[in-house]
C-alpha cells in the first residue's frame, strides 16, 4: 500500500467527511450557500498554507514532502464544503435555459 496510497485514501475519507458535514456547516452559517462557499474557500486556502510554508521552510526534503502531502490531504475537507455550495448557488442564481451552457461543454 505504501505511504502515498495511505494518504490518498485518507484524502478520500477527508472529502467524504467534508461532504457529510456540509449540511451541518450550511445550517450553522444561517442556511446561506454564499456564506458556506466563503467559509469553504477560506478554510481551503488556510489549510493549504502549510503547503507553501513547507516548501519555504524545509524545501525539497522528506519533511517538506510530508508537510505538503498532509496539508493537501486535510484541505479536501474544506474543499467539499465549497464545491456543493457553488453547485447550489449555480442552480439558484443561473437561469435554467443557460445553466447547461454555463456549466457544460457546448459545440
Coordinates of C-alpha atoms in Angstrom, one line a residue, residues 3-4 7-8 47-74:
X3 CA 2.5 6.0 2.4
X4 CA 1.2 7.7 -0.7
X7 CA -2.6 9.5 2.2
X8 CA -4.7 9.2 -0.9
X47 CA -5.4 24.6 5.1
X48 CA -3.1 24.9 2.1
X49 CA -0.8 27.5 3.7
X50 CA 1.3 24.7 5.2
X51 CA 2.0 23.5 1.6
X52 CA 3.6 26.8 0.8
X53 CA 5.3 27.1 4.1
X54 CA 6.7 23.6 3.9
X55 CA 8.5 24.5 0.6
X56 CA 10.0 27.6 2.1
X57 CA 11.0 26.1 5.4
X58 CA 12.1 22.6 4.5
X59 CA 12.4 22.8 0.7
X60 CA 12.6 19.5 -1.2
X61 CA 13.3 17.4 1.8
X62 CA 11.3 14.4 3.2
X63 CA 9.9 16.6 5.9
X64 CA 8.7 19.2 3.4
X65 CA 7.1 16.5 1.3
X66 CA 5.3 15.1 4.3
X67 CA 4.0 18.5 5.3
X68 CA 2.9 19.1 1.7
X69 CA 1.1 15.8 1.5
X70 CA -0.6 16.1 4.8
X71 CA -1.9 19.6 4.2
X72 CA -3.2 18.6 0.8
X73 CA -4.9 15.6 2.3
X74 CA -6.6 17.6 5.1

